[in-house]
Short mmCIF file of C-alpha atoms in Angstrom, two decimals:
data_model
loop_
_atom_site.label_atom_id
_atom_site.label_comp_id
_atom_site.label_asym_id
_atom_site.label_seq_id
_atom_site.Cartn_x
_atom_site.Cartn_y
_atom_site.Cartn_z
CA UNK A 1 -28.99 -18.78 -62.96
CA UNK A 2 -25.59 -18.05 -61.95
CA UNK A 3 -26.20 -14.60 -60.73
CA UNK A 4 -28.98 -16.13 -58.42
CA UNK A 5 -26.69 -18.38 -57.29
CA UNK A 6 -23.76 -16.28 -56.61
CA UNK A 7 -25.99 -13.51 -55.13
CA UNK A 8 -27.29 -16.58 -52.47
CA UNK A 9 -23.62 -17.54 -51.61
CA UNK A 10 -22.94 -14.09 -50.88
CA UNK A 11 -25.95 -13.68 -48.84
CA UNK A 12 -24.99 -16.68 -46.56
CA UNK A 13 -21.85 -15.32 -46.75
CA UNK A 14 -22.92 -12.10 -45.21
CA UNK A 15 -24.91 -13.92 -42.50
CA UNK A 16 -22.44 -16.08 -41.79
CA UNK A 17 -20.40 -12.93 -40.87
CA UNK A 18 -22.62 -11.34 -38.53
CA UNK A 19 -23.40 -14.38 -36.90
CA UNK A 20 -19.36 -15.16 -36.01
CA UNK A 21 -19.05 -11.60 -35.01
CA UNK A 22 -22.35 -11.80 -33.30
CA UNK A 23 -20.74 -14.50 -31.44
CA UNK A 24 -17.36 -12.55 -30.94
CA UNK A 25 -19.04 -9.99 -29.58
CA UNK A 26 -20.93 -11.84 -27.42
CA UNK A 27 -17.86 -13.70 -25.96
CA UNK A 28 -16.32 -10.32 -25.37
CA UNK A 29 -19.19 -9.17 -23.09
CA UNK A 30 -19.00 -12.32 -20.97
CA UNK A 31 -14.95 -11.61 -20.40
CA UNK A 32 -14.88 -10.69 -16.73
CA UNK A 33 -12.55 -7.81 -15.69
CA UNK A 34 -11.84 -8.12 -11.58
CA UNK A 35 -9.87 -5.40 -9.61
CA UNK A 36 -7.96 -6.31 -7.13
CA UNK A 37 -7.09 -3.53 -4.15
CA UNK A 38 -4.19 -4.42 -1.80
CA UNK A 39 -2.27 -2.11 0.65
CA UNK A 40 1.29 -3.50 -0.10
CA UNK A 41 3.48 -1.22 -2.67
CA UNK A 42 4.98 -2.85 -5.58
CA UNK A 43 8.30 -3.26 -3.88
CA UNK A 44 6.75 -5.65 -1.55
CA UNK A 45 7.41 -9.50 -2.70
CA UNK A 46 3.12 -9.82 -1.90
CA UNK A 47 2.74 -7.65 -4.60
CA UNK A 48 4.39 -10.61 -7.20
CA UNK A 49 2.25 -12.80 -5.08
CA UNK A 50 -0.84 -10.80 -6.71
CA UNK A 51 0.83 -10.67 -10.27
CA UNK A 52 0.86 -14.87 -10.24
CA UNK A 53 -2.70 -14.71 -9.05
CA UNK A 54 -3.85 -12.92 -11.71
CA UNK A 55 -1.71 -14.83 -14.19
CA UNK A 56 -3.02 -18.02 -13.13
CA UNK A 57 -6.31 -16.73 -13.21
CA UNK A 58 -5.85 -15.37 -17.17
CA UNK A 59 -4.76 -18.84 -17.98
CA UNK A 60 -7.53 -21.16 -15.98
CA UNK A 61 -10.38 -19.45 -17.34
CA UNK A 62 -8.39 -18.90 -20.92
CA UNK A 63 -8.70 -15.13 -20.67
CA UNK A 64 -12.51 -15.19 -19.93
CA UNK A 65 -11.34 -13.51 -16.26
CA UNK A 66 -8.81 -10.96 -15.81
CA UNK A 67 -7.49 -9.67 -12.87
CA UNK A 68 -5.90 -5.95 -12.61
CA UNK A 69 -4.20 -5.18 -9.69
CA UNK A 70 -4.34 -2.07 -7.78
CA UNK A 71 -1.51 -1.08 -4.92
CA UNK A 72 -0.81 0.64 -2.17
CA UNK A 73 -4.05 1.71 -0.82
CA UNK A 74 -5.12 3.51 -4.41
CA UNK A 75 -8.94 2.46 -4.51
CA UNK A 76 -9.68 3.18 -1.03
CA UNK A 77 -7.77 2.61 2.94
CA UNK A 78 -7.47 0.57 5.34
CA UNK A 79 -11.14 0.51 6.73
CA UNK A 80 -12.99 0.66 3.76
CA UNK A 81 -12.32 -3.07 2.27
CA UNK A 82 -15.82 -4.15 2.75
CA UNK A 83 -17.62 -0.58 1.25
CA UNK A 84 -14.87 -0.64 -1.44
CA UNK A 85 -16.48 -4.13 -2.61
CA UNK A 86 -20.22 -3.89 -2.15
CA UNK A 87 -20.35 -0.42 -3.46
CA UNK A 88 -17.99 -1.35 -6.78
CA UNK A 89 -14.97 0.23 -5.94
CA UNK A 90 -13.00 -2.83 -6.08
CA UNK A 91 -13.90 -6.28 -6.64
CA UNK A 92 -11.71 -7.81 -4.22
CA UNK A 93 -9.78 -6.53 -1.53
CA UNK A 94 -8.29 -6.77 2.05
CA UNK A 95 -10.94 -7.07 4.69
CA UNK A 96 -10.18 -5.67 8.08
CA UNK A 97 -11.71 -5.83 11.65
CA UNK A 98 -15.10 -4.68 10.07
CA UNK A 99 -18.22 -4.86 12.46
CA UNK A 100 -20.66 -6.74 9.82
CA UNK A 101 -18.22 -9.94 10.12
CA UNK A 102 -17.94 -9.98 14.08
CA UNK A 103 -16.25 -13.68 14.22
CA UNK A 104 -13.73 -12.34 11.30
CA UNK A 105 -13.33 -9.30 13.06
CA UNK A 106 -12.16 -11.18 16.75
CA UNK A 107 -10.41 -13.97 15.33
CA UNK A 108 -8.37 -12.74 12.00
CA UNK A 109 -5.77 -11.89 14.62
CA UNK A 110 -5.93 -13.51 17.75
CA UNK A 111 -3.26 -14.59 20.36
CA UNK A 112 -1.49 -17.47 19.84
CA UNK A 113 1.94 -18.91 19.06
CA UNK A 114 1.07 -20.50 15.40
CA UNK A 115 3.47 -23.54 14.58
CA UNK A 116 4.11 -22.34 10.82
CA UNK A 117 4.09 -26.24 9.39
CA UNK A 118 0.89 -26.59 8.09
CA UNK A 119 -0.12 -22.93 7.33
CA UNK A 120 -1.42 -23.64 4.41
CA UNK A 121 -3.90 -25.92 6.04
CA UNK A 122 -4.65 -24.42 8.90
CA UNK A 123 -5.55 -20.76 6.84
CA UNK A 124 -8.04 -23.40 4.69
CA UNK A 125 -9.61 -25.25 7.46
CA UNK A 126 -10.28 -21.16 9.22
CA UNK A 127 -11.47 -19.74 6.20
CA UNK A 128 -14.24 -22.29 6.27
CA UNK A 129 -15.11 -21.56 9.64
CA UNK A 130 -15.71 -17.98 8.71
CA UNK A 131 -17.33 -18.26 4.80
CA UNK A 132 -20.90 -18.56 6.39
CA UNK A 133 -20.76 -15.20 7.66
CA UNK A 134 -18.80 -13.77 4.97
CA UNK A 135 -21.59 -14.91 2.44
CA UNK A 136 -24.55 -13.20 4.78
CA UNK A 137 -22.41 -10.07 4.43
CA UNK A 138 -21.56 -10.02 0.74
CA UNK A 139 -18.27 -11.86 0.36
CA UNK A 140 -16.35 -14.92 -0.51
CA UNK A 141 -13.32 -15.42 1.18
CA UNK A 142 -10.84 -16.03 -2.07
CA UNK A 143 -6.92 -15.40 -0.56
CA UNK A 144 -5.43 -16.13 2.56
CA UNK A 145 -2.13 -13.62 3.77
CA UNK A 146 0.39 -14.84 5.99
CA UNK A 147 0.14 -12.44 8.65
CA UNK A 148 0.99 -15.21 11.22
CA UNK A 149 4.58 -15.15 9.49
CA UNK A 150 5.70 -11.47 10.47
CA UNK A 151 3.18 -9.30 12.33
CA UNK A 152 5.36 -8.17 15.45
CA UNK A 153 7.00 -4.64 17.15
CA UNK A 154 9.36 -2.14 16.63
CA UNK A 155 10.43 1.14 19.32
CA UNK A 156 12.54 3.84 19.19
CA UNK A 157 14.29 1.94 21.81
CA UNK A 158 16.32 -0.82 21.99
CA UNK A 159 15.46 -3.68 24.27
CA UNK A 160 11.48 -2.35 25.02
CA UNK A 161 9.85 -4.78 27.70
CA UNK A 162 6.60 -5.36 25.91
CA UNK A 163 4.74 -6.51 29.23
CA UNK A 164 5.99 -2.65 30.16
CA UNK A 165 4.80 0.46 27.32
CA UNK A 166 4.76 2.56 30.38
CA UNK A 167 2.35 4.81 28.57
CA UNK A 168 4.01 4.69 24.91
CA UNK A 169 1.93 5.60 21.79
CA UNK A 170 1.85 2.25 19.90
CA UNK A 171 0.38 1.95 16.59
CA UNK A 172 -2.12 -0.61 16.35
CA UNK A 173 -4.05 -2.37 13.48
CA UNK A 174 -7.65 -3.41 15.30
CA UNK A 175 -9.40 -4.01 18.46
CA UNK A 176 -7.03 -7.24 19.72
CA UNK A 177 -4.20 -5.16 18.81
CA UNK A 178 -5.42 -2.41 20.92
CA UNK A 179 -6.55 -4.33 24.20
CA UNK A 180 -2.91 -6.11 24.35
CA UNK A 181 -1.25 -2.37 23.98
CA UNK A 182 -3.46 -0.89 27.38
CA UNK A 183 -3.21 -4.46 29.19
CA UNK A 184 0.58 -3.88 28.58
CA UNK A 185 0.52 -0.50 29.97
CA UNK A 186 0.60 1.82 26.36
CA UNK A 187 -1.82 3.37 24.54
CA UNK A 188 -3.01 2.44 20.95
CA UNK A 189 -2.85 4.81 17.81
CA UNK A 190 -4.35 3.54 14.51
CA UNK A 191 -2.82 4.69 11.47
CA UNK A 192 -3.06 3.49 8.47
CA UNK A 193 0.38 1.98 6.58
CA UNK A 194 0.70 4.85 3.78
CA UNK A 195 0.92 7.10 6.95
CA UNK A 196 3.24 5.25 9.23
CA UNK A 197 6.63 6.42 8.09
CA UNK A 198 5.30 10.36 8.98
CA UNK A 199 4.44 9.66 11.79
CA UNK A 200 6.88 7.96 13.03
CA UNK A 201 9.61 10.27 11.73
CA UNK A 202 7.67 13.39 13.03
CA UNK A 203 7.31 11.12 16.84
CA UNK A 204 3.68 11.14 16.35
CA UNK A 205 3.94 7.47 17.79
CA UNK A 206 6.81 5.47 20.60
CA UNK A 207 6.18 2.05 18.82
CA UNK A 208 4.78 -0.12 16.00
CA UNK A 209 2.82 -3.30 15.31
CA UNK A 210 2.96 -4.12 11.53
CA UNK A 211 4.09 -6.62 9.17
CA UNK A 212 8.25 -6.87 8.12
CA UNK A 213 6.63 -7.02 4.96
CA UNK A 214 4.80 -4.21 5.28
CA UNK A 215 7.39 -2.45 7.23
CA UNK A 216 10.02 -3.19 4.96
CA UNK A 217 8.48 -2.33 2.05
CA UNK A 218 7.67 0.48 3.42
CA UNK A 219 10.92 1.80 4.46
CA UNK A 220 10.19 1.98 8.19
CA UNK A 221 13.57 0.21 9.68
CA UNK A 222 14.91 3.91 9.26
CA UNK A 223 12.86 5.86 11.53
CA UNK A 224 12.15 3.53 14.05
CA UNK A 225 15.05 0.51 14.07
CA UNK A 226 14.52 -1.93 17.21
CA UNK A 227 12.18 -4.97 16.57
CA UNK A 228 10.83 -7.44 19.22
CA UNK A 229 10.24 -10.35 17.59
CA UNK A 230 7.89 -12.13 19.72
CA UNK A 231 5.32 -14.35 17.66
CA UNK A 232 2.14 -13.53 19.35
CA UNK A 233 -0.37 -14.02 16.48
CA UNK A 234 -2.62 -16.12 14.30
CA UNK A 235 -3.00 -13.39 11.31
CA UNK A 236 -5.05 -14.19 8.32
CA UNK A 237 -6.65 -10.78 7.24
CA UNK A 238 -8.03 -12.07 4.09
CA UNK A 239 -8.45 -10.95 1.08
CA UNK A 240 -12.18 -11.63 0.15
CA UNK A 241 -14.60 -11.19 -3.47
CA UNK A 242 -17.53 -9.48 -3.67
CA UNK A 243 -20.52 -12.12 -3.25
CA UNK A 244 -22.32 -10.07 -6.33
CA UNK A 245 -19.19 -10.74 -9.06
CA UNK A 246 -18.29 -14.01 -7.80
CA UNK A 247 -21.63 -15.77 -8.58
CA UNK A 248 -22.19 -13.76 -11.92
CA UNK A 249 -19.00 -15.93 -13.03
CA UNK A 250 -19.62 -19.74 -14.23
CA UNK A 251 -18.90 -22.10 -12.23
CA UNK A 252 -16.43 -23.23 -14.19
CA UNK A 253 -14.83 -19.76 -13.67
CA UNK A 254 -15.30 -19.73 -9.99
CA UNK A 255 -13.41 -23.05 -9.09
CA UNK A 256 -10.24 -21.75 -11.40
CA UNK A 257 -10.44 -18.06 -9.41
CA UNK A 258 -10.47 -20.29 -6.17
CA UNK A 259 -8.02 -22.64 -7.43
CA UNK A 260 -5.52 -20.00 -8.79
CA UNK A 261 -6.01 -18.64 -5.11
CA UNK A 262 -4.98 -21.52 -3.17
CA UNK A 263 -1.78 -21.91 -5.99
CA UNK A 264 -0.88 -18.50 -5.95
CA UNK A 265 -0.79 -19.05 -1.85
CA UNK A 266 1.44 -21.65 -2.03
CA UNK A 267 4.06 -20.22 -4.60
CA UNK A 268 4.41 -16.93 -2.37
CA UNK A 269 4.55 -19.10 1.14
CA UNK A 270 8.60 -19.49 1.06
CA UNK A 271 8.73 -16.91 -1.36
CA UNK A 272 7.52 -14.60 1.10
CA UNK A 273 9.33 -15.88 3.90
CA UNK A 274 12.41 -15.96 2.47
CA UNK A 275 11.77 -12.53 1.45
CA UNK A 276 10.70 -11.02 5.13
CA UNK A 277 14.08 -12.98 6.61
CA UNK A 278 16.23 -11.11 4.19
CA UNK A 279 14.78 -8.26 4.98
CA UNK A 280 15.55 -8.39 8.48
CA UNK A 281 18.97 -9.81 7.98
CA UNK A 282 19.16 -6.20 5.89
CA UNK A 283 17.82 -4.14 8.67
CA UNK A 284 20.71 -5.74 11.17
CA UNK A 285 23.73 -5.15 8.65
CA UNK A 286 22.16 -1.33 8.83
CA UNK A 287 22.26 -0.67 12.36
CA UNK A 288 19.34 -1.89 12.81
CA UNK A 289 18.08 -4.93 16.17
CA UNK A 290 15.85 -7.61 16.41
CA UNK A 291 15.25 -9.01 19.78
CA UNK A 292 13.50 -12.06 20.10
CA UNK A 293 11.81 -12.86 24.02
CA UNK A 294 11.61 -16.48 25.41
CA UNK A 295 9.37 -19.00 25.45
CA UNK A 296 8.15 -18.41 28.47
CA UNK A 297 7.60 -14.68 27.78
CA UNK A 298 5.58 -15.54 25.23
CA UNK A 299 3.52 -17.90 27.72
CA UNK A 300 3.07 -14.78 29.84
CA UNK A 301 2.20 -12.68 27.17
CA UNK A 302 -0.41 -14.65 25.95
CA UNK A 303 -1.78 -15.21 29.15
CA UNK A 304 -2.17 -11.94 30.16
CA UNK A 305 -4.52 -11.47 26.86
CA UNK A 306 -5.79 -14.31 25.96
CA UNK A 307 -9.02 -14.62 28.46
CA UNK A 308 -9.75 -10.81 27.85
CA UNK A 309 -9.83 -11.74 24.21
CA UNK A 310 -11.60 -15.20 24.37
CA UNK A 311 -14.58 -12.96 25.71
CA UNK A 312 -14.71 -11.15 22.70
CA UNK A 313 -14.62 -14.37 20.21
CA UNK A 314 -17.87 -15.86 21.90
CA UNK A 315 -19.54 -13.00 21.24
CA UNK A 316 -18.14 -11.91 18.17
CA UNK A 317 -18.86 -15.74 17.07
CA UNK A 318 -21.37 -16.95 19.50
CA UNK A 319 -19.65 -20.52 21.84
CA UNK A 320 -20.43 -23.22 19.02
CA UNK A 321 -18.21 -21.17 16.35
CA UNK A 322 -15.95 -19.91 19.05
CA UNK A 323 -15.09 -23.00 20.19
CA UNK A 324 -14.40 -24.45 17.00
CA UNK A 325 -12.16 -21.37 16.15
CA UNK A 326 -9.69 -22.32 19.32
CA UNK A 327 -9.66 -25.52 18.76
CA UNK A 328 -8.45 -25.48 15.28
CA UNK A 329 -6.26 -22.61 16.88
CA UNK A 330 -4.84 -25.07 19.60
CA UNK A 331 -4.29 -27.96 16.55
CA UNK A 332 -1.72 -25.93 15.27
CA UNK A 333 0.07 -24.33 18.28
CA UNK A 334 3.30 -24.23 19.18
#
């Protein structure tokens, strides 16, 4: 009798076993491991930005999501954000001026004097204005940048009349990039960050549009000193999740990636700035210049672009979309 008994214990012992490792196991399979490809190097104060993203996301979803962050360009370049996601190369990524989001593609940068206030807000209310066509094409806008802080121009030359390239080779990020560098007389070059500092120690290019960040980071204020500091763009090249992994999560997991997003944003915001201001302060005490133009350059500037580009928009976004685009735009102007 007490054999039978003991021998029936141990039996629901032994079930009881496999069924908590059953479980285990099965909670194992559901954790979600996400990588995240970025262009900026760990030196870059982004690149902590990403670190507190992924921390936040560990502790919303209790370690059921994990982030792993991948820099300076390692999973793929500058192009190949939206291949890099739908074909599984990364899970979330930069997205640049890529033809399957044409509103994205016209409007991430576009030409206007952004009053910095209510960046946070403004970078919400655009990304969703663009989400509908991000979802058609795969994607789910997750993280904002803050291009609008510090994408601007640096020449071998001090004092370089940006309404005047006079035929310089200016490196340029995408196609709004490009038309203001021929409507101001130069000629675009695209190269990708990891290659900038080459070329422009070997002279393959006059000038440079970039990021401080970026160009900080990146050790540029060497090679190529003299900065106009003009504040010519809205930036928001986004960093965006594959459509595919971001509904296979709960949706319980999917408001704390979003919401880690949107607090990882804010946490980097003066951060970052601080960051990009000391790094220019740096540049000066090294011999190196920042010029910044007038108001009413800037005016003239963005006239001389702005209807070129605003042809683009409505039919990169079609007039409804296009419209709504400038006017939040215009909201938050200087």
């Amino acid at each position: 009798m007490k054999t039978t008994t003991s021998s029936t214990y141990l039996r629901a012992t032994a079930l009881a076993c496999v069924a908590l490792l059953a479980a285990n196991a099965a909670h194992a399979q559901k954790a979600t491991t996400l990588r995240l490809s970025t262009y900026v190097n760990e030196v870059d104060i982004r690149y902590e930005g990403f670190k507190k993203f992924a921390e936040l996301v560990n502790t919303k979803t209790s370690g059921r999501v994990k982030v792993e962050v991948f820099g300076s360009s390692t999973l793929h370049g500058w192009s190949e954000g939206v291949d890099a996601m739908l074909g599984g190369v990364a899970d979330i990524s930069w997205v640049s001026a890529d033809k399957r989001l044409p509103c994205y593609r016209v409007t991430s940068l576009y030409p206007v004097a952004i009053d910095m206030k209510k960046q946070l807000q403004l970078d919400a209310a655009y990304t969703a204005l663009i989400a509908p066509e991000a979802a058609k094409a795969g994607l789910v806008p997750l993280i904002n940048s803050n291009y609008s802080y510090d994408q601007e121009w640096w020449f071998k030359n001090n004092r370089t009349d940006l309404a005047k390239l006079d035929g310089k080779l200016v490196r340029s990020i995408g196609p709004l990039v490009s038309m203001m560098i021929e409507t101001w007389g130069g000629k675009p070059v695209f190269i990708a960050p990891k290659e900038v500092f080459q070329s422009a120690e070997r002279g393959v290019v006059d000038g440079i549009n970039m990021g401080v960040a970026t160009y900080s980071a990146w050790k540029l204020w060497g090679v190529m000193p003299h900065m106009v500091q003009s504040n010519l763009f809205y930036g928001n090249i986004q960093y965006m999740i594959s459509k595919r992994k971001f509904d296979a999560l709960s949706p319980a997991d999917q408001k704390a990636l979003q919401s880690a997003a949107a607090e990882s944003e804010a946490w980097l915001k003066p951060k970052y700035e601080k960051w990009v201001d000391d790094s220019m302060a740096d540049a000066v005490k090294q011999g190196g210049t920042v010029t910044t133009i007038t108001a009413d350059k800037r005016r003239a500037l963005l006239s001389s672009v702005t209807g070129k580009w605003d042809t683009e928009v409505n039919a990169g976004c079609g007039p409804e979309l296009a419209n709504k685009v400038r006017t939040l735009f215009k909201e938050n102007s200087l």
